[in-house]
Amino acid sequence: MSRKPQRRFGGFFLLLLLIAAGTGYWAWQRYAGFANTPLAGITADSSVVVEPGDSLPIVLRKLRDAGIETGESLQWRVLARQIQAAGKLQVGEYPLDPKTTPRELLVAMRDGKVIQRRFTIVEGWNIRELRAALARVTALKQETTQLDDAALMKALGHVGQHPEGRFLPETYLYTAGDSDRDVLQRAYAAMEQALAAAWAQRHKDSVLKTADEMLTLASIVEKETGIASERPQIAGLFERRLKLGMRLETDPTVIYGMGSGYGGNIRKADLRTDTPYNTYVRAGLPPTPIAMPGVDALEAVVNPAPGDALFFVAIGDGSGRHLFARTYAEHQANVGRYLKNYRAQQGAATTATEKQKQ
């Protein structure tokens, strides 16, 4: 008689074990399903930003605000501990892709796989164009928009230096939390490195006395042609003019000196107006660069092409190429060819416009 209650108790205990095992298996299956199922409620091209000091509950609240409905708070905490992400979420912006699972998202936050955005400084931009482009990048913190050029250079740690030409045309990566000043710091350091490397390789007979003079001449070469093969030719031509004491007589410097007064055309009066940048009036190099030269322009000035040409003018056929001449008489003939080609181009454009109107 005394054994029957023991059998009933043993059966009841086994039942409890089976229930516990079943509940645990169900809970594990539910957890595994949560951890490895793509997130629900994400809109296209959305992201979440982890800021300094954000804990997992704060990040989870941001995910809820972004529309993510997947999982319970406990499941997120258990998952974070399991993959050793608890307390290790790195600062930055993370993409929210509908195909991403909670596990993949927390691993990305643990490993700092943040969104990297790009900002490109275009070869030939001047400082006004560069600053205007940076001001349009809403993903960057704007720390310099209210500063004038002098205050900007002071903020970058280069008091008294003119900003023109000092930022290397290149594509720079940035992440959430970066500022326009951060991008400019990187671009400045990149130009310093490129300038030092180019200056160290300059040819022994160079007329240029300093790296700053090389930067200024490279900026003129950059603005004079977009044809890579012509850059060494133009660099060599300008160097010969400098050695002979001839004025450079280059339009881009005149345009730069006109500033906002430039309306798209240079008149004869503009060529005669004395400004520090008018190389038709003043000999030598202008006081500062006139644009941001790329590495190719720097290399062209370092290794200018040999020759005897002292003049050049655009062909005028729309190719962007130039005609080079040794004497002024040859140059005048080339100017005549340019005018003929230019008028032909203008006539063709007018005819095409009239046909479109018909």
Coordinates of C-alpha atoms in Angstrom, one line a residue:
M1 CA 0.0 0.0 0.0
S2 CA 2.8 2.4 0.8
R3 CA 4.4 2.1 -2.7
K4 CA 1.4 3.4 -4.7
P5 CA 1.7 7.1 -3.6
Q6 CA 5.4 6.9 -4.6
R7 CA 4.5 5.7 -8.1
R8 CA 2.0 8.5 -8.4
F9 CA 4.6 11.0 -7.2
G10 CA 7.2 9.7 -9.6
G11 CA 4.7 10.0 -12.5
F12 CA 3.8 13.5 -11.5
F13 CA 7.5 14.5 -11.3
L14 CA 8.1 13.0 -14.8
L15 CA 5.1 15.0 -16.1
L16 CA 6.6 18.2 -14.7
L17 CA 9.9 17.4 -16.3
L18 CA 8.2 16.9 -19.7
I19 CA 6.2 20.1 -19.3
A20 CA 9.4 22.0 -18.4
A21 CA 11.3 20.5 -21.3
G22 CA 8.5 21.3 -23.6
T23 CA 8.2 24.8 -22.3
G24 CA 11.9 25.3 -22.6
Y25 CA 12.0 23.9 -26.1
W26 CA 9.1 26.2 -27.1
A27 CA 10.9 29.2 -25.5
W28 CA 14.1 28.3 -27.3
Q29 CA 12.3 27.9 -30.6
R30 CA 10.6 31.3 -30.1
Y31 CA 13.9 32.9 -29.2
A32 CA 15.8 31.3 -32.1
G33 CA 13.0 32.5 -34.4
F34 CA 13.3 36.0 -33.1
A35 CA 17.1 36.1 -33.4
N36 CA 17.2 34.9 -36.9
T37 CA 14.1 36.3 -38.5
P38 CA 14.3 39.5 -40.6
L39 CA 13.2 42.6 -38.9
A40 CA 9.6 43.7 -39.4
G41 CA 8.3 47.2 -39.8
I42 CA 11.4 48.8 -41.5
T43 CA 10.8 51.5 -44.1
A44 CA 13.2 51.7 -47.1
D45 CA 16.6 53.5 -46.7
S46 CA 16.1 53.9 -42.9
S47 CA 18.9 53.8 -40.3
V48 CA 19.5 54.1 -36.6
V49 CA 22.1 56.2 -34.8
V50 CA 23.9 55.0 -31.7
E51 CA 25.1 58.0 -29.8
P52 CA 27.7 58.2 -27.0
G53 CA 26.2 56.8 -23.8
D54 CA 23.4 55.0 -25.4
S55 CA 22.5 51.7 -23.6
L56 CA 20.7 48.8 -25.1
P57 CA 17.3 49.9 -23.8
I58 CA 17.8 53.3 -25.4
V59 CA 18.9 51.8 -28.7
L60 CA 15.9 49.4 -28.6
R61 CA 13.6 52.5 -28.1
K62 CA 15.1 54.1 -31.2
L63 CA 14.5 50.9 -33.1
R64 CA 10.8 51.0 -32.0
D65 CA 10.6 54.6 -33.1
A66 CA 12.0 53.5 -36.5
G67 CA 9.0 51.1 -36.8
I68 CA 10.6 47.8 -35.8
E69 CA 8.2 45.6 -34.0
T70 CA 10.3 42.5 -33.8
G71 CA 10.9 40.8 -30.4
E72 CA 10.4 41.6 -26.8
S73 CA 12.9 43.6 -24.7
L74 CA 13.9 40.4 -22.8
Q75 CA 14.7 38.6 -26.1
W76 CA 16.9 41.5 -27.2
R77 CA 18.8 41.5 -23.9
V78 CA 19.3 37.8 -24.0
L79 CA 20.6 38.0 -27.5
A80 CA 22.9 40.9 -26.7
R81 CA 24.4 38.8 -23.8
Q82 CA 24.7 35.7 -25.9
I83 CA 26.7 37.4 -28.7
Q84 CA 28.7 39.6 -26.2
A85 CA 27.2 42.8 -27.5
A86 CA 25.8 44.0 -24.2
G87 CA 27.6 47.2 -23.1
K88 CA 29.7 47.1 -26.3
L89 CA 27.5 48.8 -28.9
Q90 CA 29.7 51.2 -30.9
V91 CA 28.7 54.8 -31.7
G92 CA 27.6 55.4 -35.3
E93 CA 24.9 55.1 -37.9
Y94 CA 23.7 51.7 -38.9
P95 CA 21.5 50.7 -41.8
L96 CA 18.1 49.1 -41.2
D97 CA 17.6 46.6 -44.0
P98 CA 14.4 44.5 -44.2
K99 CA 16.6 41.5 -44.7
T100 CA 18.6 42.1 -41.6
T101 CA 18.0 39.9 -38.5
P102 CA 18.2 41.0 -34.9
R103 CA 21.4 38.9 -34.5
E104 CA 23.0 40.5 -37.6
L105 CA 22.0 44.0 -36.4
L106 CA 23.5 43.6 -32.9
V107 CA 26.7 42.0 -34.3
A108 CA 27.0 45.0 -36.6
M109 CA 26.6 47.4 -33.7
R110 CA 29.1 45.4 -31.6
D111 CA 31.7 45.4 -34.4
G112 CA 31.1 49.0 -35.4
K113 CA 30.0 48.3 -39.0
V114 CA 28.6 51.8 -39.4
I115 CA 27.3 53.5 -42.6
Q116 CA 30.2 55.3 -44.3
R117 CA 29.1 58.2 -46.5
R118 CA 31.2 60.0 -49.2
F119 CA 32.0 63.6 -50.0
T120 CA 34.0 64.4 -53.1
I121 CA 36.1 67.5 -53.6
V122 CA 36.2 68.1 -57.3
E123 CA 39.4 69.1 -59.0
G124 CA 39.4 72.8 -59.9
W125 CA 36.9 73.8 -57.2
N126 CA 37.7 77.1 -55.5
I127 CA 37.2 77.6 -51.8
R128 CA 33.8 79.2 -52.2
E129 CA 32.6 76.2 -54.2
L130 CA 34.0 73.8 -51.7
R131 CA 32.4 75.5 -48.7
A132 CA 29.0 75.8 -50.5
A133 CA 29.1 72.0 -51.3
L134 CA 29.9 71.1 -47.7
A135 CA 27.1 73.3 -46.4
R136 CA 24.6 71.3 -48.5
V137 CA 25.6 68.0 -46.8
T138 CA 22.9 67.6 -44.2
A139 CA 24.5 64.4 -42.8
L140 CA 27.5 66.4 -41.6
K141 CA 27.4 68.6 -38.5
Q142 CA 27.9 72.2 -39.7
E143 CA 30.5 73.8 -37.6
T144 CA 32.2 76.2 -40.1
T145 CA 29.3 77.7 -42.1
Q146 CA 29.3 80.9 -40.0
L147 CA 33.0 81.4 -40.2
D148 CA 34.8 83.6 -42.7
D149 CA 37.9 82.2 -44.4
A150 CA 40.3 83.6 -41.8
A151 CA 38.3 82.1 -38.9
L152 CA 38.0 78.9 -40.8
M153 CA 41.8 78.5 -41.1
K154 CA 42.1 79.4 -37.4
A155 CA 39.6 76.7 -36.5
L156 CA 41.7 74.2 -38.5
G157 CA 44.9 75.3 -36.7
H158 CA 46.5 77.3 -39.5
V159 CA 46.2 80.9 -38.5
G160 CA 46.9 83.5 -41.2
Q161 CA 47.0 81.0 -44.1
H162 CA 44.9 81.6 -47.1
P163 CA 42.5 78.6 -47.6
E164 CA 42.6 78.5 -51.4
G165 CA 44.2 75.4 -52.9
R166 CA 44.8 73.8 -49.5
F167 CA 42.3 70.9 -49.7
L168 CA 43.1 67.9 -51.9
P169 CA 40.5 67.0 -54.5
E170 CA 39.6 63.4 -53.4
T171 CA 36.7 61.4 -52.1
Y172 CA 36.5 61.4 -48.3
L173 CA 34.5 59.0 -46.1
Y174 CA 32.6 60.2 -43.1
T175 CA 30.2 58.7 -40.6
A176 CA 27.4 60.0 -38.3
G177 CA 28.7 62.5 -35.9
D178 CA 31.4 63.9 -38.2
S179 CA 31.4 67.6 -39.1
D180 CA 32.4 69.7 -42.0
R181 CA 35.5 70.6 -40.1
D182 CA 36.4 67.0 -39.8
V183 CA 36.3 66.6 -43.6
L184 CA 38.3 69.7 -44.1
Q185 CA 40.9 68.6 -41.7
R186 CA 41.4 65.3 -43.6
A187 CA 41.5 67.1 -47.0
Y188 CA 44.0 69.6 -45.6
A189 CA 46.3 66.8 -44.3
A190 CA 46.0 65.0 -47.6
M191 CA 47.0 68.1 -49.6
E192 CA 50.0 68.7 -47.2
Q193 CA 51.1 65.1 -47.9
A194 CA 50.6 65.3 -51.6
L195 CA 52.4 68.7 -51.8
A196 CA 55.4 67.5 -49.8
A197 CA 55.7 64.4 -52.0
A198 CA 55.5 66.4 -55.2
W199 CA 58.0 69.1 -54.0
A200 CA 60.5 66.4 -53.1
Q201 CA 60.4 65.1 -56.7
R202 CA 60.7 68.5 -58.5
H203 CA 63.2 68.7 -61.3
K204 CA 66.5 70.4 -60.4
D205 CA 66.1 73.3 -62.9
S206 CA 62.7 74.3 -61.5
V207 CA 62.0 78.1 -61.5
L208 CA 59.7 77.6 -58.5
K209 CA 61.3 78.6 -55.2
T210 CA 58.8 77.1 -52.7
A211 CA 56.2 74.4 -52.4
D212 CA 53.6 77.1 -52.1
E213 CA 54.6 78.5 -55.5
M214 CA 54.3 75.0 -56.9
L215 CA 50.8 74.7 -55.5
T216 CA 49.8 78.1 -57.0
L217 CA 51.1 77.1 -60.5
A218 CA 49.4 73.7 -60.2
S219 CA 46.1 75.4 -59.5
I220 CA 46.5 77.5 -62.7
V221 CA 47.3 74.4 -64.8
E222 CA 44.3 72.7 -63.2
K223 CA 42.0 75.5 -64.4
E224 CA 43.5 75.8 -67.8
T225 CA 42.8 72.3 -69.1
G226 CA 40.8 69.2 -68.3
I227 CA 42.9 67.2 -70.8
A228 CA 45.4 65.1 -68.8
S229 CA 47.9 64.8 -71.6
E230 CA 48.0 68.6 -72.0
R231 CA 48.8 69.4 -68.3
P232 CA 52.6 68.8 -68.6
Q233 CA 52.7 70.9 -71.8
I234 CA 51.0 73.8 -70.2
A235 CA 53.1 73.5 -67.0
G236 CA 56.2 73.6 -69.2
L237 CA 55.0 76.6 -71.1
F238 CA 54.2 78.6 -67.9
E239 CA 57.6 77.7 -66.5
R240 CA 59.4 79.0 -69.6
R241 CA 57.4 82.2 -69.3
L242 CA 58.4 82.6 -65.7
K243 CA 62.1 82.0 -66.5
L244 CA 62.0 84.6 -69.3
G245 CA 60.2 87.1 -67.1
M246 CA 57.1 87.1 -69.4
R247 CA 53.6 87.6 -67.9
L248 CA 51.6 84.4 -67.6
E249 CA 48.6 86.1 -69.2
T250 CA 46.2 83.3 -68.2
D251 CA 42.4 83.9 -68.1
P252 CA 41.6 81.8 -65.0
T253 CA 43.6 84.1 -62.8
V254 CA 41.7 87.1 -64.1
I255 CA 38.4 85.4 -63.5
Y256 CA 39.5 84.5 -59.9
G257 CA 40.4 88.1 -59.3
M258 CA 37.0 89.3 -60.5
G259 CA 35.3 87.2 -57.8
S260 CA 31.5 87.6 -57.9
G261 CA 31.9 90.2 -60.6
Y262 CA 32.6 87.6 -63.2
G263 CA 29.5 87.1 -65.3
G264 CA 30.6 84.4 -67.7
N265 CA 32.7 86.5 -70.1
I266 CA 36.0 88.4 -69.9
R267 CA 36.0 91.8 -71.6
K268 CA 39.1 93.7 -72.7
A269 CA 38.5 96.1 -69.8
D270 CA 38.7 93.2 -67.4
L271 CA 42.1 92.2 -68.8
R272 CA 43.4 95.7 -68.2
T273 CA 41.9 96.1 -64.7
D274 CA 44.7 95.7 -62.1
T275 CA 44.0 93.1 -59.4
P276 CA 46.6 91.0 -57.5
Y277 CA 45.4 88.1 -59.7
N278 CA 45.5 89.7 -63.1
T279 CA 48.5 88.0 -64.8
Y280 CA 48.0 90.2 -67.9
V281 CA 48.9 93.2 -65.8
R282 CA 51.3 91.7 -63.2
A283 CA 54.3 89.6 -63.7
G284 CA 55.0 86.3 -61.9
L285 CA 52.6 84.1 -60.0
P286 CA 49.4 85.4 -58.3
P287 CA 49.6 85.7 -54.5
T288 CA 47.7 82.5 -53.8
P289 CA 46.4 79.5 -55.6
I290 CA 43.2 80.0 -57.6
A291 CA 41.6 76.6 -57.1
M292 CA 42.2 73.1 -55.6
P293 CA 44.6 71.3 -57.9
G294 CA 44.5 67.5 -58.1
V295 CA 47.5 65.2 -57.9
D296 CA 47.8 65.1 -61.7
A297 CA 48.2 68.8 -61.9
L298 CA 50.9 68.7 -59.1
E299 CA 52.7 66.0 -61.0
A300 CA 52.6 68.0 -64.2
V301 CA 54.2 71.0 -62.5
V302 CA 56.8 68.7 -61.0
N303 CA 57.7 67.2 -64.4
P304 CA 56.8 69.8 -67.0
A305 CA 57.1 68.7 -70.7
P306 CA 60.1 70.1 -72.6
G307 CA 59.5 72.3 -75.6
D308 CA 59.7 75.8 -76.9
A309 CA 56.0 76.9 -77.0
L310 CA 55.3 80.1 -75.2
F311 CA 51.6 80.6 -76.3
F312 CA 48.5 78.5 -76.4
V313 CA 44.8 79.0 -77.2
A314 CA 41.8 76.7 -77.3
I315 CA 41.0 74.9 -80.6
G316 CA 37.4 76.0 -80.2
D317 CA 35.9 72.8 -81.6
G318 CA 34.4 71.7 -78.3
S319 CA 37.1 69.1 -77.5
G320 CA 38.7 71.3 -74.8
R321 CA 42.1 70.9 -76.5
H322 CA 44.6 73.7 -77.2
L323 CA 46.9 74.9 -80.0
F324 CA 50.5 75.7 -79.0
A325 CA 52.8 78.1 -80.6
R326 CA 56.5 79.2 -80.3
T327 CA 56.1 82.8 -81.7
Y328 CA 53.5 85.4 -81.3
A329 CA 52.8 85.3 -85.1
E330 CA 52.1 81.6 -84.9
H331 CA 49.8 82.3 -81.9
Q332 CA 47.9 84.9 -83.8
A333 CA 47.3 82.4 -86.6
N334 CA 46.0 79.9 -84.0
V335 CA 43.7 82.5 -82.5
G336 CA 42.3 82.9 -86.0
R337 CA 41.6 79.2 -86.2
Y338 CA 40.0 79.3 -82.8
L339 CA 37.7 82.1 -83.8
K340 CA 36.7 80.2 -87.0
N341 CA 36.0 77.0 -85.1
Y342 CA 34.1 78.9 -82.3
R343 CA 31.9 80.7 -84.8
A344 CA 31.1 77.4 -86.6
Q345 CA 30.2 75.9 -83.2
Q346 CA 28.0 78.8 -82.4
G347 CA 26.3 78.6 -85.8
A348 CA 25.6 74.9 -85.4
A349 CA 24.2 75.4 -82.0
T350 CA 21.9 78.2 -83.3
T351 CA 20.7 76.0 -86.2
A352 CA 19.9 73.1 -83.8
T353 CA 18.0 75.4 -81.5
E354 CA 15.9 76.7 -84.4
K355 CA 15.1 73.2 -85.6
Q356 CA 13.9 72.2 -82.1
K357 CA 11.5 75.2 -82.1
Q358 CA 10.0 74.1 -85.5

